Amino acid sequence: MQISSGTIALAVLTGQKVTSQAAATIAALATNTGAEAKARADAQPAPGVTYTSDTSSGSADLARFAAMEADIKKMIAQDAQLRDGSLSPFDPNTGMARLWARSDTDPRMRYEGVFLPAEMGPMGHSATATKRDADFPARSDAMAMAYHFGKALAERAKTAVADMALVRKNSDTMLDPSGRIYGMEGGFAGLESANAHGTSEIVGNINFLESRAASLANLFSFDTTSVTRPVYDGSFQGFSITHGTLGKIMDVSADGTLTLYDAEGTAYSAEEYNAANIDGGIPQLHNDLIRQADDRAALASRGVRREASGRIVPL
């Protein structure tokens, strides 16, 4: 499913009510795929070229359409700032912030922000990413960015480790003659190749992993190979995120446990950090803890619980 910038802008401009499901869908697309941002960037006119709208049918509301176009151009301009960290993911002027404000979301939940990841790519793609320390508007923005991309990287890394074990077990059908996973070449040919050899999900997981690693490199000078190389060799060893000016940000252990740090370098568990509301807290962490508690309660009502591995067992 794809939701265009025009759809988002139209919802914002017309003031229509947005359901929590719709808001969540749009947020997931905006923060997890990056496809919408790329589509907007590709749509920018070439230097010296001006695009005009054909309203000769007379059916368009000129004023509303002009406002929609202006809003889309604004979103295009915001994308680069969101990616390089110079614009807060919680900036109230983004389209997602305004959609969230009008959604019927669970009142316990906080607006998580909008996060645009780096482009996806094959194995080793993130190693070429620019390494820099972002000029964040506030430390809280840095913490939110680190949590969002770091948590996603850790979760997908563990999935990719399992994927690589599967590939090694089925190397005769999943690796091409050069030793590369079928589909890793990308494009339509890669898609067809992956579908034919049962590697589509594996390729997608690797692309996602590389994208999130590249995002951290662009924001925290993160060494992407500290995660990707061990993963491709069959293990996840955890990682640390630091910032040249802000210092220690977050650690992720080999089992996925998070340790978060305040400006003085004091370490907190995820639960402790949220409870202390350091620098206003991390909204996504706040929401994740609520979702986890709800999941535990739902399972307990059925007399079961979820182990760290994800397996459901009796209480």
PDB file of C-alpha atoms in Angstrom:
ATOM      1  CA  MET A   1       0.000   0.000   0.000  1.00  0.00           C
ATOM      2  CA  GLN A   2       1.303   3.433  -0.897  1.00  0.00           C
ATOM      3  CA  ILE A   3       0.040   6.770   0.410  1.00  0.00           C
ATOM      4  CA  SER A   4       1.084   9.777  -1.633  1.00  0.00           C
ATOM      5  CA  SER A   5       2.210  13.132  -0.336  1.00  0.00           C
ATOM      6  CA  GLY A   6      -0.871  14.548  -1.969  1.00  0.00           C
ATOM      7  CA  THR A   7      -3.082  12.276   0.115  1.00  0.00           C
ATOM      8  CA  ILE A   8      -1.346  13.352   3.308  1.00  0.00           C
ATOM      9  CA  ALA A   9      -1.447  17.011   2.351  1.00  0.00           C
ATOM     10  CA  LEU A  10      -5.111  16.807   1.338  1.00  0.00           C
ATOM     11  CA  ALA A  11      -6.000  15.271   4.699  1.00  0.00           C
ATOM     12  CA  VAL A  12      -4.109  18.043   6.459  1.00  0.00           C
ATOM     13  CA  LEU A  13      -5.632  20.826   4.399  1.00  0.00           C
ATOM     14  CA  THR A  14      -9.224  19.626   4.425  1.00  0.00           C
ATOM     15  CA  GLY A  15      -9.232  18.981   8.161  1.00  0.00           C
ATOM     16  CA  GLN A  16     -10.721  15.516   7.797  1.00  0.00           C
ATOM     17  CA  LYS A  17     -10.797  13.175  10.801  1.00  0.00           C
ATOM     18  CA  VAL A  18      -8.068  10.563  10.674  1.00  0.00           C
ATOM     19  CA  THR A  19      -8.542   7.180  12.357  1.00  0.00           C
ATOM     20  CA  SER A  20      -5.804   5.785  14.559  1.00  0.00           C
ATOM     21  CA  GLN A  21      -5.345   2.956  12.050  1.00  0.00           C
ATOM     22  CA  ALA A  22      -4.883   5.410   9.193  1.00  0.00           C
ATOM     23  CA  ALA A  23      -2.489   7.516  11.229  1.00  0.00           C
ATOM     24  CA  ALA A  24      -0.495   4.435  12.177  1.00  0.00           C
ATOM     25  CA  THR A  25      -0.386   3.268   8.556  1.00  0.00           C
ATOM     26  CA  ILE A  26       0.834   6.618   7.300  1.00  0.00           C
ATOM     27  CA  ALA A  27       3.376   6.851  10.117  1.00  0.00           C
ATOM     28  CA  ALA A  28       4.685   3.374   9.379  1.00  0.00           C
ATOM     29  CA  LEU A  29       5.139   4.204   5.712  1.00  0.00           C
ATOM     30  CA  ALA A  30       6.754   7.536   6.465  1.00  0.00           C
ATOM     31  CA  THR A  31       9.206   6.197   9.042  1.00  0.00           C
ATOM     32  CA  ASN A  32       9.922   2.659   7.992  1.00  0.00           C
ATOM     33  CA  THR A  33      10.168   2.558   4.210  1.00  0.00           C
ATOM     34  CA  GLY A  34      11.416   5.966   3.117  1.00  0.00           C
ATOM     35  CA  ALA A  35       9.657   5.300  -0.195  1.00  0.00           C
ATOM     36  CA  GLU A  36       7.364   8.288   0.132  1.00  0.00           C
ATOM     37  CA  ALA A  37      10.254  10.630   0.842  1.00  0.00           C
ATOM     38  CA  LYS A  38      12.167   9.325  -2.151  1.00  0.00           C
ATOM     39  CA  ALA A  39       9.114   9.729  -4.362  1.00  0.00           C
ATOM     40  CA  ARG A  40       8.792  13.353  -3.279  1.00  0.00           C
ATOM     41  CA  ALA A  41      12.470  13.983  -3.905  1.00  0.00           C
ATOM     42  CA  ASP A  42      12.272  12.382  -7.360  1.00  0.00           C
ATOM     43  CA  ALA A  43       9.302  14.614  -8.136  1.00  0.00           C
ATOM     44  CA  GLN A  44      11.268  17.837  -7.674  1.00  0.00           C
ATOM     45  CA  PRO A  45      11.604  19.778 -10.928  1.00  0.00           C
ATOM     46  CA  ALA A  46      14.942  19.998 -12.668  1.00  0.00           C
ATOM     47  CA  PRO A  47      16.809  23.330 -12.429  1.00  0.00           C
ATOM     48  CA  GLY A  48      15.111  25.962 -14.533  1.00  0.00           C
ATOM     49  CA  VAL A  49      11.955  23.905 -14.996  1.00  0.00           C
ATOM     50  CA  THR A  50       8.590  25.057 -13.661  1.00  0.00           C
ATOM     51  CA  TYR A  51       5.647  22.702 -13.366  1.00  0.00           C
ATOM     52  CA  THR A  52       2.089  23.999 -13.697  1.00  0.00           C
ATOM     53  CA  SER A  53      -1.175  22.277 -12.944  1.00  0.00           C
ATOM     54  CA  ASP A  54      -3.735  21.492 -15.626  1.00  0.00           C
ATOM     55  CA  THR A  55      -7.054  22.708 -14.240  1.00  0.00           C
ATOM     56  CA  SER A  56      -8.750  23.104 -17.598  1.00  0.00           C
ATOM     57  CA  SER A  57     -11.478  20.634 -16.605  1.00  0.00           C
ATOM     58  CA  GLY A  58     -12.824  23.258 -14.273  1.00  0.00           C
ATOM     59  CA  SER A  59     -13.509  20.621 -11.600  1.00  0.00           C
ATOM     60  CA  ALA A  60     -10.554  21.473  -9.381  1.00  0.00           C
ATOM     61  CA  ASP A  61     -10.802  23.845  -6.514  1.00  0.00           C
ATOM     62  CA  LEU A  62      -7.939  26.139  -7.521  1.00  0.00           C
ATOM     63  CA  ALA A  63      -7.365  27.608  -4.106  1.00  0.00           C
ATOM     64  CA  ARG A  64      -7.293  24.252  -2.373  1.00  0.00           C
ATOM     65  CA  PHE A  65      -5.102  22.671  -5.032  1.00  0.00           C
ATOM     66  CA  ALA A  66      -2.619  25.547  -4.843  1.00  0.00           C
ATOM     67  CA  ALA A  67      -2.496  25.166  -1.071  1.00  0.00           C
ATOM     68  CA  MET A  68      -1.946  21.426  -1.443  1.00  0.00           C
ATOM     69  CA  GLU A  69       0.935  21.981  -3.867  1.00  0.00           C
ATOM     70  CA  ALA A  70       2.524  24.476  -1.501  1.00  0.00           C
ATOM     71  CA  ASP A  71       2.223  22.016   1.373  1.00  0.00           C
ATOM     72  CA  ILE A  72       3.835  19.234  -0.657  1.00  0.00           C
ATOM     73  CA  LYS A  73       6.751  21.521  -1.582  1.00  0.00           C
ATOM     74  CA  LYS A  74       7.170  22.299   2.097  1.00  0.00           C
ATOM     75  CA  MET A  75       7.258  18.594   2.938  1.00  0.00           C
ATOM     76  CA  ILE A  76       9.911  18.033   0.269  1.00  0.00           C
ATOM     77  CA  ALA A  77      12.041  20.760   1.830  1.00  0.00           C
ATOM     78  CA  GLN A  78      11.566  19.252   5.292  1.00  0.00           C
ATOM     79  CA  ASP A  79      12.730  15.792   4.254  1.00  0.00           C
ATOM     80  CA  ALA A  80      16.406  16.662   4.007  1.00  0.00           C
ATOM     81  CA  GLN A  81      16.298  18.394   7.386  1.00  0.00           C
ATOM     82  CA  LEU A  82      14.564  15.432   9.018  1.00  0.00           C
ATOM     83  CA  ARG A  83      17.163  13.073   7.590  1.00  0.00           C
ATOM     84  CA  ASP A  84      20.184  15.114   8.678  1.00  0.00           C
ATOM     85  CA  GLY A  85      18.790  15.771  12.149  1.00  0.00           C
ATOM     86  CA  SER A  86      18.603  19.552  11.865  1.00  0.00           C
ATOM     87  CA  LEU A  87      14.785  19.487  12.113  1.00  0.00           C
ATOM     88  CA  SER A  88      13.192  17.921  15.160  1.00  0.00           C
ATOM     89  CA  PRO A  89      11.126  14.792  14.404  1.00  0.00           C
ATOM     90  CA  PHE A  90       8.518  16.399  16.678  1.00  0.00           C
ATOM     91  CA  ASP A  91       8.326  19.693  14.794  1.00  0.00           C
ATOM     92  CA  PRO A  92       4.636  20.664  14.938  1.00  0.00           C
ATOM     93  CA  ASN A  93       4.669  21.957  11.374  1.00  0.00           C
ATOM     94  CA  THR A  94       5.195  18.581   9.711  1.00  0.00           C
ATOM     95  CA  GLY A  95       2.213  16.951   8.071  1.00  0.00           C
ATOM     96  CA  MET A  96       2.426  13.920  10.335  1.00  0.00           C
ATOM     97  CA  ALA A  97       2.249  16.053  13.486  1.00  0.00           C
ATOM     98  CA  ARG A  98      -0.931  17.688  12.261  1.00  0.00           C
ATOM     99  CA  LEU A  99      -2.460  14.358  11.274  1.00  0.00           C
ATOM    100  CA  TRP A 100      -1.687  12.929  14.698  1.00  0.00           C
ATOM    101  CA  ALA A 101      -3.324  15.900  16.418  1.00  0.00           C
ATOM    102  CA  ARG A 102      -6.610  15.074  14.663  1.00  0.00           C
ATOM    103  CA  SER A 103      -6.470  11.289  15.001  1.00  0.00           C
ATOM    104  CA  ASP A 104      -8.549   9.212  17.414  1.00  0.00           C
ATOM    105  CA  THR A 105      -5.459   7.575  18.878  1.00  0.00           C
ATOM    106  CA  ASP A 106      -5.404   5.894  22.291  1.00  0.00           C
ATOM    107  CA  PRO A 107      -5.095   8.862  24.710  1.00  0.00           C
ATOM    108  CA  ARG A 108      -2.324   7.058  26.614  1.00  0.00           C
ATOM    109  CA  MET A 109      -0.091   7.273  23.576  1.00  0.00           C
ATOM    110  CA  ARG A 110       2.230  10.136  22.677  1.00  0.00           C
ATOM    111  CA  TYR A 111       3.103  11.384  19.213  1.00  0.00           C
ATOM    112  CA  GLU A 112       6.213   9.406  18.249  1.00  0.00           C
ATOM    113  CA  GLY A 113       7.555  11.793  15.624  1.00  0.00           C
ATOM    114  CA  VAL A 114       8.462  11.348  11.970  1.00  0.00           C
ATOM    115  CA  PHE A 115      11.689   9.555  11.026  1.00  0.00           C
ATOM    116  CA  LEU A 116      12.972   9.260   7.470  1.00  0.00           C
ATOM    117  CA  PRO A 117      15.550   6.484   7.012  1.00  0.00           C
ATOM    118  CA  ALA A 118      18.434   6.379   4.580  1.00  0.00           C
ATOM    119  CA  GLU A 119      17.923   4.616   1.270  1.00  0.00           C
ATOM    120  CA  MET A 120      17.890   0.848   1.308  1.00  0.00           C
ATOM    121  CA  GLY A 121      20.647  -1.106  -0.363  1.00  0.00           C
ATOM    122  CA  PRO A 122      22.355  -4.505  -0.643  1.00  0.00           C
ATOM    123  CA  MET A 123      24.970  -6.028   1.642  1.00  0.00           C
ATOM    124  CA  GLY A 124      27.713  -3.503   2.368  1.00  0.00           C
ATOM    125  CA  HIS A 125      25.624  -0.543   1.195  1.00  0.00           C
ATOM    126  CA  SER A 126      25.745   1.230   4.551  1.00  0.00           C
ATOM    127  CA  ALA A 127      29.549   1.077   4.689  1.00  0.00           C
ATOM    128  CA  THR A 128      29.618   3.842   2.077  1.00  0.00           C
ATOM    129  CA  ALA A 129      27.270   6.104   4.056  1.00  0.00           C
ATOM    130  CA  THR A 130      28.528   9.513   5.153  1.00  0.00           C
ATOM    131  CA  LYS A 131      29.577   9.472   8.817  1.00  0.00           C
ATOM    132  CA  ARG A 132      28.739  12.687  10.642  1.00  0.00           C
ATOM    133  CA  ASP A 133      27.412  13.973  13.948  1.00  0.00           C
ATOM    134  CA  ALA A 134      24.107  15.721  13.412  1.00  0.00           C
ATOM    135  CA  ASP A 135      23.416  19.208  14.728  1.00  0.00           C
ATOM    136  CA  PHE A 136      20.299  18.240  16.671  1.00  0.00           C
ATOM    137  CA  PRO A 137      18.016  21.033  17.938  1.00  0.00           C
ATOM    138  CA  ALA A 138      17.932  19.310  21.353  1.00  0.00           C
ATOM    139  CA  ARG A 139      19.382  16.279  23.106  1.00  0.00           C
ATOM    140  CA  SER A 140      15.873  14.839  23.323  1.00  0.00           C
ATOM    141  CA  ASP A 141      15.780  14.750  19.509  1.00  0.00           C
ATOM    142  CA  ALA A 142      19.064  12.840  19.436  1.00  0.00           C
ATOM    143  CA  MET A 143      17.730  10.333  21.975  1.00  0.00           C
ATOM    144  CA  ALA A 144      14.541   9.833  19.965  1.00  0.00           C
ATOM    145  CA  MET A 145      16.502   9.317  16.742  1.00  0.00           C
ATOM    146  CA  ALA A 146      18.917   6.884  18.392  1.00  0.00           C
ATOM    147  CA  TYR A 147      16.081   4.908  19.957  1.00  0.00           C
ATOM    148  CA  HIS A 148      14.048   4.750  16.749  1.00  0.00           C
ATOM    149  CA  PHE A 149      16.824   3.680  14.382  1.00  0.00           C
ATOM    150  CA  GLY A 150      18.864   1.780  16.977  1.00  0.00           C
ATOM    151  CA  LYS A 151      15.931  -0.358  18.140  1.00  0.00           C
ATOM    152  CA  ALA A 152      14.969  -1.089  14.535  1.00  0.00           C
ATOM    153  CA  LEU A 153      18.567  -2.013  13.682  1.00  0.00           C
ATOM    154  CA  ALA A 154      18.899  -4.380  16.658  1.00  0.00           C
ATOM    155  CA  GLU A 155      15.600  -6.117  15.963  1.00  0.00           C
ATOM    156  CA  ARG A 156      16.317  -6.607  12.280  1.00  0.00           C
ATOM    157  CA  ALA A 157      19.893  -7.695  12.987  1.00  0.00           C
ATOM    158  CA  LYS A 158      18.634 -10.655  14.993  1.00  0.00           C
ATOM    159  CA  THR A 159      16.253 -11.539  12.169  1.00  0.00           C
ATOM    160  CA  ALA A 160      19.071 -11.291   9.637  1.00  0.00           C
ATOM    161  CA  VAL A 161      21.259 -13.638  11.702  1.00  0.00           C
ATOM    162  CA  ALA A 162      18.540 -16.284  11.397  1.00  0.00           C
ATOM    163  CA  ASP A 163      18.231 -15.483   7.687  1.00  0.00           C
ATOM    164  CA  MET A 164      21.936 -16.023   7.122  1.00  0.00           C
ATOM    165  CA  ALA A 165      21.773 -19.404   8.862  1.00  0.00           C
ATOM    166  CA  LEU A 166      18.951 -20.337   6.489  1.00  0.00           C
ATOM    167  CA  VAL A 167      20.976 -19.204   3.487  1.00  0.00           C
ATOM    168  CA  ARG A 168      23.986 -21.259   4.557  1.00  0.00           C
ATOM    169  CA  LYS A 169      21.757 -24.292   5.014  1.00  0.00           C
ATOM    170  CA  ASN A 170      20.239 -23.826   1.550  1.00  0.00           C
ATOM    171  CA  SER A 171      23.221 -22.359  -0.288  1.00  0.00           C
ATOM    172  CA  ASP A 172      22.601 -24.558  -3.309  1.00  0.00           C
ATOM    173  CA  THR A 173      19.257 -22.854  -3.993  1.00  0.00           C
ATOM    174  CA  MET A 174      19.623 -19.418  -2.381  1.00  0.00           C
ATOM    175  CA  LEU A 175      23.057 -18.367  -3.646  1.00  0.00           C
ATOM    176  CA  ASP A 176      23.845 -17.578  -7.266  1.00  0.00           C
ATOM    177  CA  PRO A 177      27.002 -18.936  -8.954  1.00  0.00           C
ATOM    178  CA  SER A 178      29.003 -15.955  -7.656  1.00  0.00           C
ATOM    179  CA  GLY A 179      28.000 -16.724  -4.059  1.00  0.00           C
ATOM    180  CA  ARG A 180      25.596 -13.783  -3.754  1.00  0.00           C
ATOM    181  CA  ILE A 181      22.073 -14.172  -2.386  1.00  0.00           C
ATOM    182  CA  TYR A 182      19.576 -14.278  -5.232  1.00  0.00           C
ATOM    183  CA  GLY A 183      17.843 -10.901  -5.584  1.00  0.00           C
ATOM    184  CA  MET A 184      20.635  -8.878  -3.998  1.00  0.00           C
ATOM    185  CA  GLU A 185      21.388  -7.276  -7.357  1.00  0.00           C
ATOM    186  CA  GLY A 186      18.241  -5.187  -6.971  1.00  0.00           C
ATOM    187  CA  GLY A 187      15.895  -3.791  -9.586  1.00  0.00           C
ATOM    188  CA  PHE A 188      13.150  -5.742 -11.340  1.00  0.00           C
ATOM    189  CA  ALA A 189      15.582  -8.500 -12.274  1.00  0.00           C
ATOM    190  CA  GLY A 190      16.545  -8.875  -8.638  1.00  0.00           C
ATOM    191  CA  LEU A 191      12.899  -8.974  -7.577  1.00  0.00           C
ATOM    192  CA  GLU A 192      12.127 -11.723 -10.054  1.00  0.00           C
ATOM    193  CA  SER A 193      15.241 -13.627  -9.039  1.00  0.00           C
ATOM    194  CA  ALA A 194      14.396 -13.386  -5.330  1.00  0.00           C
ATOM    195  CA  ASN A 195      10.817 -14.532  -5.929  1.00  0.00           C
ATOM    196  CA  ALA A 196      12.029 -17.479  -7.971  1.00  0.00           C
ATOM    197  CA  HIS A 197      14.518 -18.630  -5.313  1.00  0.00           C
ATOM    198  CA  GLY A 198      12.578 -17.877  -2.138  1.00  0.00           C
ATOM    199  CA  THR A 199      14.866 -15.099  -0.917  1.00  0.00           C
ATOM    200  CA  SER A 200      12.557 -12.084  -1.147  1.00  0.00           C
ATOM    201  CA  GLU A 201      12.074 -11.700   2.596  1.00  0.00           C
ATOM    202  CA  ILE A 202      15.774 -12.229   3.272  1.00  0.00           C
ATOM    203  CA  VAL A 203      16.753  -9.549   0.753  1.00  0.00           C
ATOM    204  CA  GLY A 204      14.175  -7.194   2.273  1.00  0.00           C
ATOM    205  CA  ASN A 205      15.557  -7.742   5.770  1.00  0.00           C
ATOM    206  CA  ILE A 206      19.107  -7.041   4.601  1.00  0.00           C
ATOM    207  CA  ASN A 207      18.029  -3.881   2.776  1.00  0.00           C
ATOM    208  CA  PHE A 208      16.228  -2.693   5.914  1.00  0.00           C
ATOM    209  CA  LEU A 209      19.260  -3.487   8.084  1.00  0.00           C
ATOM    210  CA  GLU A 210      21.604  -1.551   5.807  1.00  0.00           C
ATOM    211  CA  SER A 211      19.225   1.418   5.678  1.00  0.00           C
ATOM    212  CA  ARG A 212      18.947   1.784   9.456  1.00  0.00           C
ATOM    213  CA  ALA A 213      22.685   1.369   9.909  1.00  0.00           C
ATOM    214  CA  ALA A 214      23.274   4.106   7.324  1.00  0.00           C
ATOM    215  CA  SER A 215      20.792   6.370   9.138  1.00  0.00           C
ATOM    216  CA  LEU A 216      22.806   6.038  12.362  1.00  0.00           C
ATOM    217  CA  ALA A 217      26.032   6.739  10.466  1.00  0.00           C
ATOM    218  CA  ASN A 218      24.524   9.982   9.142  1.00  0.00           C
ATOM    219  CA  LEU A 219      23.411  11.081  12.607  1.00  0.00           C
ATOM    220  CA  PHE A 220      26.000   9.689  15.030  1.00  0.00           C
ATOM    221  CA  SER A 221      29.081   8.820  12.920  1.00  0.00           C
ATOM    222  CA  PHE A 222      28.083   5.216  13.553  1.00  0.00           C
ATOM    223  CA  ASP A 223      30.383   2.426  12.356  1.00  0.00           C
ATOM    224  CA  THR A 224      27.880   0.384  10.371  1.00  0.00           C
ATOM    225  CA  THR A 225      30.241  -2.539   9.897  1.00  0.00           C
ATOM    226  CA  SER A 226      30.296  -3.098  13.672  1.00  0.00           C
ATOM    227  CA  VAL A 227      26.827  -4.579  13.200  1.00  0.00           C
ATOM    228  CA  THR A 228      26.573  -5.707   9.592  1.00  0.00           C
ATOM    229  CA  ARG A 229      29.776  -7.760   9.362  1.00  0.00           C
ATOM    230  CA  PRO A 230      29.082  -9.910  12.457  1.00  0.00           C
ATOM    231  CA  VAL A 231      25.472 -10.347  11.342  1.00  0.00           C
ATOM    232  CA  TYR A 232      26.504 -11.618   7.924  1.00  0.00           C
ATOM    233  CA  ASP A 233      28.989 -13.925   9.636  1.00  0.00           C
ATOM    234  CA  GLY A 234      26.173 -15.283  11.797  1.00  0.00           C
ATOM    235  CA  SER A 235      26.026 -13.322  15.063  1.00  0.00           C
ATOM    236  CA  PHE A 236      24.732 -10.138  16.644  1.00  0.00           C
ATOM    237  CA  GLN A 237      27.099  -8.670  19.233  1.00  0.00           C
ATOM    238  CA  GLY A 238      25.278  -5.465  20.136  1.00  0.00           C
ATOM    239  CA  PHE A 239      26.502  -1.913  19.570  1.00  0.00           C
ATOM    240  CA  SER A 240      26.903   1.551  21.079  1.00  0.00           C
ATOM    241  CA  ILE A 241      25.746   4.955  19.860  1.00  0.00           C
ATOM    242  CA  THR A 242      27.672   8.088  20.802  1.00  0.00           C
ATOM    243  CA  HIS A 243      27.743  11.691  19.587  1.00  0.00           C
ATOM    244  CA  GLY A 244      30.775  13.933  19.319  1.00  0.00           C
ATOM    245  CA  THR A 245      29.114  16.745  21.250  1.00  0.00           C
ATOM    246  CA  LEU A 246      26.358  15.029  23.227  1.00  0.00           C
ATOM    247  CA  GLY A 247      28.437  12.087  24.408  1.00  0.00           C
ATOM    248  CA  LYS A 248      27.102   8.639  25.202  1.00  0.00           C
ATOM    249  CA  ILE A 249      23.585   8.066  23.873  1.00  0.00           C
ATOM    250  CA  MET A 250      22.629   4.398  23.953  1.00  0.00           C
ATOM    251  CA  ASP A 251      23.988   0.855  24.252  1.00  0.00           C
ATOM    252  CA  VAL A 252      22.335  -2.252  22.858  1.00  0.00           C
ATOM    253  CA  SER A 253      23.510  -5.569  24.280  1.00  0.00           C
ATOM    254  CA  ALA A 254      23.787  -8.812  22.338  1.00  0.00           C
ATOM    255  CA  ASP A 255      20.397  -9.911  23.700  1.00  0.00           C
ATOM    256  CA  GLY A 256      18.800  -6.615  22.630  1.00  0.00           C
ATOM    257  CA  THR A 257      18.656  -4.969  26.064  1.00  0.00           C
ATOM    258  CA  LEU A 258      18.804  -1.167  25.871  1.00  0.00           C
ATOM    259  CA  THR A 259      20.780   1.171  28.131  1.00  0.00           C
ATOM    260  CA  LEU A 260      20.094   4.893  27.735  1.00  0.00           C
ATOM    261  CA  TYR A 261      22.226   7.786  28.993  1.00  0.00           C
ATOM    262  CA  ASP A 262      21.445  11.297  30.192  1.00  0.00           C
ATOM    263  CA  ALA A 263      23.577  14.387  29.565  1.00  0.00           C
ATOM    264  CA  GLU A 264      25.751  13.609  32.615  1.00  0.00           C
ATOM    265  CA  GLY A 265      26.480  10.092  31.383  1.00  0.00           C
ATOM    266  CA  THR A 266      24.258   8.338  33.923  1.00  0.00           C
ATOM    267  CA  ALA A 267      22.981   5.001  32.636  1.00  0.00           C
ATOM    268  CA  TYR A 268      19.312   3.980  32.779  1.00  0.00           C
ATOM    269  CA  SER A 269      17.351   0.955  31.707  1.00  0.00           C
ATOM    270  CA  ALA A 270      14.607   1.690  29.185  1.00  0.00           C
ATOM    271  CA  GLU A 271      11.990   1.528  31.946  1.00  0.00           C
ATOM    272  CA  GLU A 272      14.025   3.768  34.273  1.00  0.00           C
ATOM    273  CA  TYR A 273      14.636   6.338  31.552  1.00  0.00           C
ATOM    274  CA  ASN A 274      10.950   6.509  30.736  1.00  0.00           C
ATOM    275  CA  ALA A 275       9.896   6.742  34.380  1.00  0.00           C
ATOM    276  CA  ALA A 276      12.409   9.531  35.071  1.00  0.00           C
ATOM    277  CA  ASN A 277      11.164  11.394  31.967  1.00  0.00           C
ATOM    278  CA  ILE A 278      14.701  12.534  31.166  1.00  0.00           C
ATOM    279  CA  ASP A 279      14.570  15.618  28.902  1.00  0.00           C
ATOM    280  CA  GLY A 280      10.873  14.954  28.364  1.00  0.00           C
ATOM    281  CA  GLY A 281      11.405  11.275  27.628  1.00  0.00           C
ATOM    282  CA  ILE A 282      11.255   9.392  24.341  1.00  0.00           C
ATOM    283  CA  PRO A 283       7.655   9.169  23.063  1.00  0.00           C
ATOM    284  CA  GLN A 284       8.214   5.992  21.061  1.00  0.00           C
ATOM    285  CA  LEU A 285       9.753   4.297  24.118  1.00  0.00           C
ATOM    286  CA  HIS A 286       6.786   5.459  26.223  1.00  0.00           C
ATOM    287  CA  ASN A 287       4.375   3.950  23.698  1.00  0.00           C
ATOM    288  CA  ASP A 288       6.384   0.747  23.314  1.00  0.00           C
ATOM    289  CA  LEU A 289       6.233   0.134  27.062  1.00  0.00           C
ATOM    290  CA  ILE A 290       2.448   0.613  27.029  1.00  0.00           C
ATOM    291  CA  ARG A 291       2.104  -1.813  24.122  1.00  0.00           C
ATOM    292  CA  GLN A 292       4.278  -4.359  25.919  1.00  0.00           C
ATOM    293  CA  ALA A 293       2.232  -4.034  29.115  1.00  0.00           C
ATOM    294  CA  ASP A 294      -0.998  -4.444  27.147  1.00  0.00           C
ATOM    295  CA  ASP A 295       0.434  -7.532  25.453  1.00  0.00           C
ATOM    296  CA  ARG A 296       1.431  -9.065  28.784  1.00  0.00           C
ATOM    297  CA  ALA A 297      -2.018  -8.378  30.261  1.00  0.00           C
ATOM    298  CA  ALA A 298      -3.791  -9.881  27.253  1.00  0.00           C
ATOM    299  CA  LEU A 299      -1.662 -13.013  27.403  1.00  0.00           C
ATOM    300  CA  ALA A 300      -2.062 -13.323  31.184  1.00  0.00           C
ATOM    301  CA  SER A 301      -5.851 -13.246  30.781  1.00  0.00           C
ATOM    302  CA  ARG A 302      -5.427 -16.403  28.693  1.00  0.00           C
ATOM    303  CA  GLY A 303      -3.089 -18.006  31.225  1.00  0.00           C
ATOM    304  CA  VAL A 304       0.055 -17.663  29.119  1.00  0.00           C
ATOM    305  CA  ARG A 305       3.086 -15.404  28.803  1.00  0.00           C
ATOM    306  CA  ARG A 306       5.637 -14.514  26.147  1.00  0.00           C
ATOM    307  CA  GLU A 307       9.282 -15.525  26.620  1.00  0.00           C
ATOM    308  CA  ALA A 308      12.178 -13.348  25.449  1.00  0.00           C
ATOM    309  CA  SER A 309      12.448 -15.570  22.379  1.00  0.00           C
ATOM    310  CA  GLY A 310       8.857 -14.713  21.498  1.00  0.00           C
ATOM    311  CA  ARG A 311       7.535 -18.183  22.311  1.00  0.00           C
ATOM    312  CA  ILE A 312       4.176 -18.319  24.142  1.00  0.00           C
ATOM    313  CA  VAL A 313       4.233 -20.582  27.208  1.00  0.00           C
ATOM    314  CA  PRO A 314       1.867 -21.293  30.148  1.00  0.00           C
ATOM    315  CA  LEU A 315       2.150 -19.042  33.218  1.00  0.00           C
TER     316      LEU A 315
END
